[in-house]
Amino acid sequence: MKKVKVFYNKKSGNNDQEKVLQTIKDFFEHDDNKEFELEFVNPESPKEAVALAKKASEEETNLVIALGGDGTINKICGGVFEGGGKSLLGIVPNGTVNNLSKSLQIPQKLEEALENLKEGEVRKIDIAKVNEDYMMSSLTLGILADIAANVRTSEKKKFGPLAYLKDAYKVLRYNKTYHIEVTYNGKTEHLKTKLLLITMTNTIGGMQALSPEAKVDDGLMRVYSLKEINLLKILLHLRKLRKGQFENFTEMNHFDTAHLKMATRSQRKKDIPYSRIDGDKSDPLPLEIKVYHKALTTITPKEV
C-alpha cells in the first residue's frame, strides 16, 4: 500500500471544507486508486504543520498532499524540505489566491487537481529559506505588505482579494519610504524603496506578471524595488508591466540572485519594515534568503 497524507487548514479557502475532504476521500477510495492508504492531517498551528510534514517526509510517505492556499502550501513544502524532500508533493489549491498552483498550471477545480495527481508528470521545483521560514512564491515589504498587515483570515475567506482594499487608501496616502541595504552577487547596495517584491515564479497574485520568463526551477529569485508609486502611470502601462517590460519605469530596479541579505539602515522601530511571505506575515528586517535549486518534487500537468 502507498501512504498518502493530506494536510489541510480548516480555516483556509472559500469552499465547504467537509465537502472538499469527502471529495478527496471518494477519489482515493475509487477502485482505480485502491492501492493508496489515506490519512487526513489538520495541524493546530503553522509550526505544527511544518513539523508534521517534516515527519511525513522523513518516514518516506509516498505522497504528501498540501490542500489549501499559498500560506498552507508554503508550510507543507517547508516541512517536506526539512524532512529531506523524500516524499512526492501533491498540490491541491483551495485558497484565496493560489499563486503557486497557477504558476505550475495545476487545475484550480478540485476534481481536476486530484486527477492531475494521477495523470500529471513529476517535476522538480525550487524552495527558498527566509531566516527560519520558507518561500515558494513571493515575499513583499513596503506598500503591499503594509496594506495586507491588518487583513484577517476571515476577511480573506469572505471577500477574497477584495479584502485588501480596505487599508489600501490609508497606506497609499501615508506614502512611506524604507531605507534598506541589500547584499547579493558579491556586492552591497543601499535602496530607498516604497515597495520591494521578490518572486520565485512568473505569476503574482495568481496572474502572470512582471517576469514571464521566470521559472520555478531556475534556482533564482527576482528582486524588484520601486522608488516611487505613481498609480496613474502604473495603470497606463499595466500591460507592459505584466509582460516584464520596464522601459517606462525608471523608478523600478530589478535583479536576479540565488542568495540575498537585507537589513534596515535605520534603528527606529517605525522604520523597520515587516515582510510577508506567500501571503502571510513574517519577520522584520534583517532577512537572509537562499534558494535551494530543485529541492522538492511535485506533480504538474503534462506539457502538450
mmCIF file of C-alpha atoms in Angstrom:
data_model
loop_
_atom_site.group_PDB
_atom_site.id
_atom_site.type_symbol
_atom_site.label_atom_id
_atom_site.label_comp_id
_atom_site.label_asym_id
_atom_site.label_seq_id
_atom_site.Cartn_x
_atom_site.Cartn_y
_atom_site.Cartn_z
ATOM 1 C CA MET A 1 0.000 0.000 0.000
ATOM 2 C CA LYS A 2 1.158 3.529 -0.807
ATOM 3 C CA LYS A 3 0.741 6.001 2.029
ATOM 4 C CA VAL A 4 -0.939 9.358 1.317
ATOM 5 C CA LYS A 5 -1.217 12.163 3.859
ATOM 6 C CA VAL A 6 -3.492 15.119 3.118
ATOM 7 C CA PHE A 7 -2.532 18.244 5.065
ATOM 8 C CA TYR A 8 -5.234 20.891 5.305
ATOM 9 C CA ASN A 9 -6.125 24.020 7.241
ATOM 10 C CA LYS A 10 -9.786 24.167 8.243
ATOM 11 C CA LYS A 11 -9.537 27.993 8.289
ATOM 12 C CA SER A 12 -8.236 28.199 4.723
ATOM 13 C CA GLY A 13 -10.191 28.520 1.498
ATOM 14 C CA ASN A 14 -13.641 29.581 0.374
ATOM 15 C CA ASN A 15 -15.097 26.126 -0.160
ATOM 16 C CA ASP A 16 -17.102 23.870 2.136
ATOM 17 C CA GLN A 17 -14.246 22.056 3.863
ATOM 18 C CA GLU A 18 -16.234 18.931 4.745
ATOM 19 C CA LYS A 19 -17.373 18.604 1.138
ATOM 20 C CA VAL A 20 -13.819 19.073 -0.110
ATOM 21 C CA LEU A 21 -12.453 16.402 2.235
ATOM 22 C CA GLN A 22 -15.213 13.994 1.262
ATOM 23 C CA THR A 23 -14.437 14.513 -2.432
ATOM 24 C CA ILE A 24 -10.780 13.675 -1.769
ATOM 25 C CA LYS A 25 -11.770 10.614 0.254
ATOM 26 C CA ASP A 26 -14.056 9.412 -2.526
ATOM 27 C CA PHE A 27 -11.283 9.912 -5.072
ATOM 28 C CA PHE A 28 -8.821 7.720 -3.181
ATOM 29 C CA GLU A 29 -11.447 5.096 -2.354
ATOM 30 C CA HIS A 30 -12.320 4.673 -6.014
ATOM 31 C CA ASP A 31 -11.483 1.267 -7.459
ATOM 32 C CA ASP A 32 -8.690 2.765 -9.590
ATOM 33 C CA ASN A 33 -6.936 4.165 -6.507
ATOM 34 C CA LYS A 34 -7.374 1.344 -4.001
ATOM 35 C CA GLU A 35 -3.612 0.905 -3.579
ATOM 36 C CA PHE A 36 -3.481 4.109 -1.509
ATOM 37 C CA GLU A 37 -3.803 4.315 2.275
ATOM 38 C CA LEU A 38 -5.256 7.752 3.047
ATOM 39 C CA GLU A 39 -4.809 9.901 6.163
ATOM 40 C CA PHE A 40 -6.034 13.465 6.795
ATOM 41 C CA VAL A 41 -3.854 15.769 8.907
ATOM 42 C CA ASN A 42 -5.160 19.059 10.360
ATOM 43 C CA PRO A 43 -2.271 20.775 12.185
ATOM 44 C CA GLU A 44 -3.158 23.083 15.056
ATOM 45 C CA SER A 45 -0.630 25.744 14.074
ATOM 46 C CA PRO A 46 1.775 26.689 11.259
ATOM 47 C CA LYS A 47 4.667 25.413 13.374
ATOM 48 C CA GLU A 48 2.964 22.046 13.823
ATOM 49 C CA ALA A 49 2.206 21.902 10.088
ATOM 50 C CA VAL A 50 5.918 22.166 9.290
ATOM 51 C CA ALA A 51 6.829 19.610 11.968
ATOM 52 C CA LEU A 52 4.258 17.025 10.858
ATOM 53 C CA ALA A 53 5.105 17.457 7.163
ATOM 54 C CA LYS A 54 8.781 17.037 8.070
ATOM 55 C CA LYS A 55 7.981 13.809 9.905
ATOM 56 C CA ALA A 56 5.945 12.530 6.956
ATOM 57 C CA SER A 57 8.892 13.197 4.639
ATOM 58 C CA GLU A 58 11.373 11.537 6.996
ATOM 59 C CA GLU A 59 9.083 8.495 7.102
ATOM 60 C CA GLU A 60 9.142 8.497 3.283
ATOM 61 C CA THR A 61 5.374 8.867 2.976
ATOM 62 C CA ASN A 62 4.735 8.203 -0.716
ATOM 63 C CA LEU A 63 2.569 11.258 -1.340
ATOM 64 C CA VAL A 64 2.138 14.343 0.851
ATOM 65 C CA ILE A 65 -0.770 16.476 -0.356
ATOM 66 C CA ALA A 66 -0.902 20.165 0.540
ATOM 67 C CA LEU A 67 -4.547 21.264 0.399
ATOM 68 C CA GLY A 68 -5.177 24.976 0.785
ATOM 69 C CA GLY A 69 -3.947 28.411 -0.202
ATOM 70 C CA ASP A 70 -0.406 29.644 -0.657
ATOM 71 C CA GLY A 71 0.193 30.057 3.084
ATOM 72 C CA THR A 72 -0.829 26.489 3.908
ATOM 73 C CA ILE A 73 1.058 25.037 0.944
ATOM 74 C CA ASN A 74 4.136 27.020 1.994
ATOM 75 C CA LYS A 75 4.242 25.312 5.403
ATOM 76 C CA ILE A 76 3.850 21.822 3.984
ATOM 77 C CA CYS A 77 6.534 22.426 1.367
ATOM 78 C CA GLY A 78 8.870 23.712 4.088
ATOM 79 C CA GLY A 79 8.247 20.648 6.210
ATOM 80 C CA VAL A 80 8.811 18.209 3.350
ATOM 81 C CA PHE A 81 12.052 20.037 2.527
ATOM 82 C CA GLU A 82 13.234 19.853 6.155
ATOM 83 C CA GLY A 83 12.472 16.141 6.109
ATOM 84 C CA GLY A 84 14.900 15.629 3.254
ATOM 85 C CA GLY A 85 12.422 16.017 0.387
ATOM 86 C CA LYS A 86 11.807 12.275 0.437
ATOM 87 C CA SER A 87 8.064 12.493 -0.277
ATOM 88 C CA LEU A 88 6.370 13.342 -3.535
ATOM 89 C CA LEU A 89 4.476 16.612 -3.022
ATOM 90 C CA GLY A 90 0.925 16.944 -4.323
ATOM 91 C CA ILE A 91 -0.596 20.429 -4.545
ATOM 92 C CA VAL A 92 -4.388 20.839 -4.427
ATOM 93 C CA PRO A 93 -5.377 24.549 -4.449
ATOM 94 C CA ASN A 94 -8.149 25.601 -2.081
ATOM 95 C CA GLY A 95 -7.266 29.149 -1.064
ATOM 96 C CA THR A 96 -7.876 32.788 -1.912
ATOM 97 C CA VAL A 97 -5.145 33.459 -4.490
ATOM 98 C CA ASN A 98 -3.440 30.096 -5.221
ATOM 99 C CA ASN A 99 -0.428 31.739 -6.859
ATOM 100 C CA LEU A 100 1.957 28.772 -6.719
ATOM 101 C CA SER A 101 -0.520 26.301 -8.188
ATOM 102 C CA LYS A 102 -1.363 28.707 -11.004
ATOM 103 C CA SER A 103 2.307 29.218 -11.828
ATOM 104 C CA LEU A 104 2.609 25.425 -12.070
ATOM 105 C CA GLN A 105 -0.552 25.319 -14.229
ATOM 106 C CA ILE A 106 -2.233 22.990 -11.758
ATOM 107 C CA PRO A 107 -6.027 22.948 -12.326
ATOM 108 C CA GLN A 108 -7.991 25.124 -9.912
ATOM 109 C CA LYS A 109 -11.051 22.868 -9.823
ATOM 110 C CA LEU A 110 -10.804 20.241 -7.093
ATOM 111 C CA GLU A 111 -11.682 17.201 -9.199
ATOM 112 C CA GLU A 112 -9.245 18.205 -11.942
ATOM 113 C CA ALA A 113 -6.469 18.909 -9.434
ATOM 114 C CA LEU A 114 -6.945 15.406 -7.999
ATOM 115 C CA GLU A 115 -6.812 13.879 -11.481
ATOM 116 C CA ASN A 116 -3.529 15.722 -12.016
ATOM 117 C CA LEU A 117 -2.069 13.776 -9.078
ATOM 118 C CA LYS A 118 -2.711 10.607 -11.063
ATOM 119 C CA GLU A 119 -2.217 11.757 -14.659
ATOM 120 C CA GLY A 120 0.407 14.501 -14.289
ATOM 121 C CA GLU A 121 4.182 14.298 -14.537
ATOM 122 C CA VAL A 122 6.862 14.556 -11.872
ATOM 123 C CA ARG A 123 8.741 17.872 -11.748
ATOM 124 C CA LYS A 124 11.482 19.324 -9.559
ATOM 125 C CA ILE A 125 10.897 22.839 -8.178
ATOM 126 C CA ASP A 126 12.821 25.354 -6.070
ATOM 127 C CA ILE A 127 12.235 26.434 -2.492
ATOM 128 C CA ALA A 128 13.829 29.367 -0.656
ATOM 129 C CA LYS A 129 14.631 29.681 3.030
ATOM 130 C CA VAL A 130 13.983 33.097 4.603
ATOM 131 C CA ASN A 131 15.611 33.203 8.050
ATOM 132 C CA GLU A 132 13.755 30.257 9.632
ATOM 133 C CA ASP A 133 10.752 30.397 7.281
ATOM 134 C CA TYR A 134 10.283 29.248 3.678
ATOM 135 C CA MET A 135 9.168 30.895 0.444
ATOM 136 C CA MET A 136 7.558 29.214 -2.533
ATOM 137 C CA SER A 137 6.081 32.162 -4.454
ATOM 138 C CA SER A 138 6.833 35.661 -3.226
ATOM 139 C CA LEU A 139 7.985 37.999 -0.490
ATOM 140 C CA THR A 140 6.915 41.617 -0.145
ATOM 141 C CA LEU A 141 7.825 44.503 2.103
ATOM 142 C CA GLY A 142 6.754 48.103 1.891
ATOM 143 C CA ILE A 143 3.414 49.162 0.489
ATOM 144 C CA LEU A 144 1.993 45.704 -0.379
ATOM 145 C CA ALA A 145 2.937 44.216 2.987
ATOM 146 C CA ASP A 146 1.629 47.302 4.817
ATOM 147 C CA ILE A 147 -1.718 47.109 3.003
ATOM 148 C CA ALA A 148 -2.122 43.432 3.940
ATOM 149 C CA ALA A 149 -0.926 43.814 7.535
ATOM 150 C CA ASN A 150 -4.382 44.146 9.118
ATOM 151 C CA VAL A 151 -6.338 41.800 6.853
ATOM 152 C CA ARG A 152 -7.721 38.892 8.878
ATOM 153 C CA THR A 153 -8.052 35.327 7.611
ATOM 154 C CA SER A 154 -11.834 35.535 7.988
ATOM 155 C CA GLU A 155 -11.877 38.622 5.727
ATOM 156 C CA LYS A 156 -9.798 36.892 3.059
ATOM 157 C CA LYS A 157 -12.134 33.910 3.204
ATOM 158 C CA LYS A 158 -15.242 36.099 2.885
ATOM 159 C CA PHE A 159 -14.106 38.755 0.401
ATOM 160 C CA GLY A 160 -11.178 37.142 -1.423
ATOM 161 C CA PRO A 161 -8.666 39.605 -2.950
ATOM 162 C CA LEU A 162 -11.084 42.491 -2.302
ATOM 163 C CA ALA A 163 -10.304 42.185 1.412
ATOM 164 C CA TYR A 164 -7.027 44.017 0.806
ATOM 165 C CA LEU A 165 -8.734 47.180 -0.448
ATOM 166 C CA LYS A 166 -9.904 48.419 2.945
ATOM 167 C CA ASP A 167 -6.478 49.692 4.038
ATOM 168 C CA ALA A 168 -5.078 50.497 0.590
ATOM 169 C CA TYR A 169 -6.063 54.170 0.538
ATOM 170 C CA LYS A 170 -4.667 54.803 4.017
ATOM 171 C CA VAL A 171 -1.307 53.218 3.177
ATOM 172 C CA LEU A 172 -1.035 54.932 -0.207
ATOM 173 C CA ARG A 173 -1.811 58.286 1.375
ATOM 174 C CA TYR A 174 0.875 57.741 4.027
ATOM 175 C CA ASN A 175 3.337 57.016 1.196
ATOM 176 C CA LYS A 176 6.185 55.672 3.364
ATOM 177 C CA THR A 177 9.716 55.116 2.054
ATOM 178 C CA TYR A 178 12.028 52.497 3.585
ATOM 179 C CA HIS A 179 15.835 52.732 3.553
ATOM 180 C CA ILE A 180 17.414 49.295 3.291
ATOM 181 C CA GLU A 181 20.750 47.674 2.484
ATOM 182 C CA VAL A 182 20.868 44.654 0.166
ATOM 183 C CA THR A 183 23.794 42.302 -0.401
ATOM 184 C CA TYR A 184 23.724 39.970 -3.412
ATOM 185 C CA ASN A 185 26.014 38.578 -6.124
ATOM 186 C CA GLY A 186 29.100 39.827 -4.254
ATOM 187 C CA LYS A 187 28.036 43.450 -3.846
ATOM 188 C CA THR A 188 26.133 45.678 -1.429
ATOM 189 C CA GLU A 189 23.675 48.434 -2.391
ATOM 190 C CA HIS A 190 21.615 50.968 -0.482
ATOM 191 C CA LEU A 191 17.988 51.254 -1.607
ATOM 192 C CA LYS A 192 15.254 53.777 -0.995
ATOM 193 C CA THR A 193 12.082 51.858 -1.682
ATOM 194 C CA LYS A 194 8.343 52.106 -1.237
ATOM 195 C CA LEU A 195 7.846 48.565 -2.480
ATOM 196 C CA LEU A 196 10.208 45.622 -2.552
ATOM 197 C CA LEU A 197 8.942 42.455 -4.198
ATOM 198 C CA ILE A 198 10.727 39.123 -4.532
ATOM 199 C CA THR A 199 9.283 36.460 -6.817
ATOM 200 C CA MET A 200 10.083 32.789 -7.338
ATOM 201 C CA THR A 201 7.501 32.275 -10.102
ATOM 202 C CA ASN A 202 6.197 34.014 -13.230
ATOM 203 C CA THR A 203 2.923 34.916 -11.501
ATOM 204 C CA ILE A 204 1.954 37.423 -8.823
ATOM 205 C CA GLY A 205 -1.402 37.308 -7.082
ATOM 206 C CA GLY A 206 -2.395 34.442 -9.338
ATOM 207 C CA MET A 207 -1.807 36.434 -12.542
ATOM 208 C CA GLN A 208 1.142 36.323 -14.904
ATOM 209 C CA ALA A 209 3.102 39.493 -14.326
ATOM 210 C CA LEU A 210 6.474 41.238 -14.317
ATOM 211 C CA SER A 211 8.731 38.279 -15.145
ATOM 212 C CA PRO A 212 7.096 35.928 -17.673
ATOM 213 C CA GLU A 213 10.453 34.246 -18.330
ATOM 214 C CA ALA A 214 10.939 33.295 -14.643
ATOM 215 C CA LYS A 215 10.786 29.591 -13.842
ATOM 216 C CA VAL A 216 10.013 27.680 -10.658
ATOM 217 C CA ASP A 217 13.129 25.572 -11.222
ATOM 218 C CA ASP A 218 15.792 28.065 -12.357
ATOM 219 C CA GLY A 219 17.493 28.357 -8.951
ATOM 220 C CA LEU A 220 16.921 32.105 -8.808
ATOM 221 C CA MET A 221 14.657 34.713 -7.274
ATOM 222 C CA ARG A 222 13.909 38.055 -8.909
ATOM 223 C CA VAL A 223 14.010 41.158 -6.745
ATOM 224 C CA TYR A 224 12.090 44.327 -7.688
ATOM 225 C CA SER A 225 12.427 47.671 -5.930
ATOM 226 C CA LEU A 226 10.095 50.611 -6.641
ATOM 227 C CA LYS A 227 11.263 54.062 -5.534
ATOM 228 C CA GLU A 228 8.013 55.905 -6.256
ATOM 229 C CA ILE A 229 4.338 54.927 -6.523
ATOM 230 C CA ASN A 230 2.525 56.600 -9.419
ATOM 231 C CA LEU A 231 -0.826 54.838 -9.729
ATOM 232 C CA LEU A 232 -1.796 56.568 -12.987
ATOM 233 C CA LYS A 233 1.498 55.576 -14.588
ATOM 234 C CA ILE A 234 1.112 52.002 -13.363
ATOM 235 C CA LEU A 235 -2.409 51.790 -14.815
ATOM 236 C CA LEU A 236 -1.347 53.316 -18.141
ATOM 237 C CA HIS A 237 1.474 50.812 -18.559
ATOM 238 C CA LEU A 238 -0.054 47.828 -16.762
ATOM 239 C CA ARG A 239 0.045 45.609 -19.851
ATOM 240 C CA LYS A 240 3.764 46.268 -20.345
ATOM 241 C CA LEU A 241 4.432 45.671 -16.647
ATOM 242 C CA ARG A 242 2.720 42.299 -16.774
ATOM 243 C CA LYS A 243 4.911 41.344 -19.727
ATOM 244 C CA GLY A 244 8.056 42.320 -17.832
ATOM 245 C CA GLN A 245 8.696 45.418 -19.943
ATOM 246 C CA PHE A 246 10.078 48.165 -17.674
ATOM 247 C CA GLU A 247 11.308 50.792 -20.125
ATOM 248 C CA ASN A 248 8.639 53.262 -18.882
ATOM 249 C CA PHE A 249 9.568 52.669 -15.235
ATOM 250 C CA THR A 250 12.872 54.290 -14.389
ATOM 251 C CA GLU A 251 11.625 54.222 -10.775
ATOM 252 C CA MET A 252 11.879 50.414 -10.736
ATOM 253 C CA ASN A 253 15.059 48.361 -10.434
ATOM 254 C CA HIS A 254 15.331 44.587 -10.572
ATOM 255 C CA PHE A 255 17.966 41.868 -10.384
ATOM 256 C CA ASP A 256 18.225 38.070 -10.116
ATOM 257 C CA THR A 257 20.103 36.213 -7.407
ATOM 258 C CA ALA A 258 20.208 32.919 -5.513
ATOM 259 C CA HIS A 259 21.281 34.477 -2.199
ATOM 260 C CA LEU A 260 20.203 37.782 -0.693
ATOM 261 C CA LYS A 261 20.724 39.618 2.576
ATOM 262 C CA MET A 262 18.580 42.618 3.557
ATOM 263 C CA ALA A 263 18.942 44.954 6.527
ATOM 264 C CA THR A 264 17.412 48.268 7.540
ATOM 265 C CA ARG A 265 19.549 51.395 7.633
ATOM 266 C CA SER A 266 17.510 52.859 10.492
ATOM 267 C CA GLN A 267 17.232 51.604 14.070
ATOM 268 C CA ARG A 268 13.899 53.332 14.720
ATOM 269 C CA LYS A 269 11.165 50.722 15.162
ATOM 270 C CA LYS A 270 8.715 52.507 12.860
ATOM 271 C CA ASP A 271 11.315 52.447 10.064
ATOM 272 C CA ILE A 272 11.868 48.676 10.179
ATOM 273 C CA PRO A 273 9.599 47.006 7.610
ATOM 274 C CA TYR A 274 7.923 43.668 8.161
ATOM 275 C CA SER A 275 7.871 41.145 5.355
ATOM 276 C CA ARG A 276 5.063 38.965 4.074
ATOM 277 C CA ILE A 277 5.854 35.565 2.604
ATOM 278 C CA ASP A 278 3.342 33.790 0.366
ATOM 279 C CA GLY A 279 0.568 35.979 1.788
ATOM 280 C CA ASP A 280 1.370 35.544 5.499
ATOM 281 C CA LYS A 281 3.113 37.964 7.869
ATOM 282 C CA SER A 282 6.737 37.102 8.509
ATOM 283 C CA ASP A 283 9.858 38.600 10.118
ATOM 284 C CA PRO A 284 11.009 42.203 10.084
ATOM 285 C CA LEU A 285 14.417 43.009 8.626
ATOM 286 C CA PRO A 286 17.151 41.757 8.728
ATOM 287 C CA LEU A 287 16.447 38.845 6.391
ATOM 288 C CA GLU A 288 18.670 36.297 4.687
ATOM 289 C CA ILE A 289 17.203 34.420 1.731
ATOM 290 C CA LYS A 290 18.722 31.418 -0.007
ATOM 291 C CA VAL A 291 17.263 29.487 -2.943
ATOM 292 C CA TYR A 292 17.565 25.684 -2.947
ATOM 293 C CA HIS A 293 17.547 24.557 -6.558
ATOM 294 C CA LYS A 294 15.087 21.776 -7.483
ATOM 295 C CA ALA A 295 14.840 20.695 -3.845
ATOM 296 C CA LEU A 296 11.231 19.478 -3.997
ATOM 297 C CA THR A 297 9.452 17.024 -6.272
ATOM 298 C CA THR A 298 5.839 17.696 -7.221
ATOM 299 C CA ILE A 299 3.274 16.770 -9.868
ATOM 300 C CA THR A 300 2.235 19.113 -12.675
ATOM 301 C CA PRO A 301 0.129 18.656 -15.821
ATOM 302 C CA LYS A 302 1.920 17.064 -18.735
ATOM 303 C CA GLU A 303 3.182 19.505 -21.324
ATOM 304 C CA VAL A 304 1.198 19.354 -24.534
#
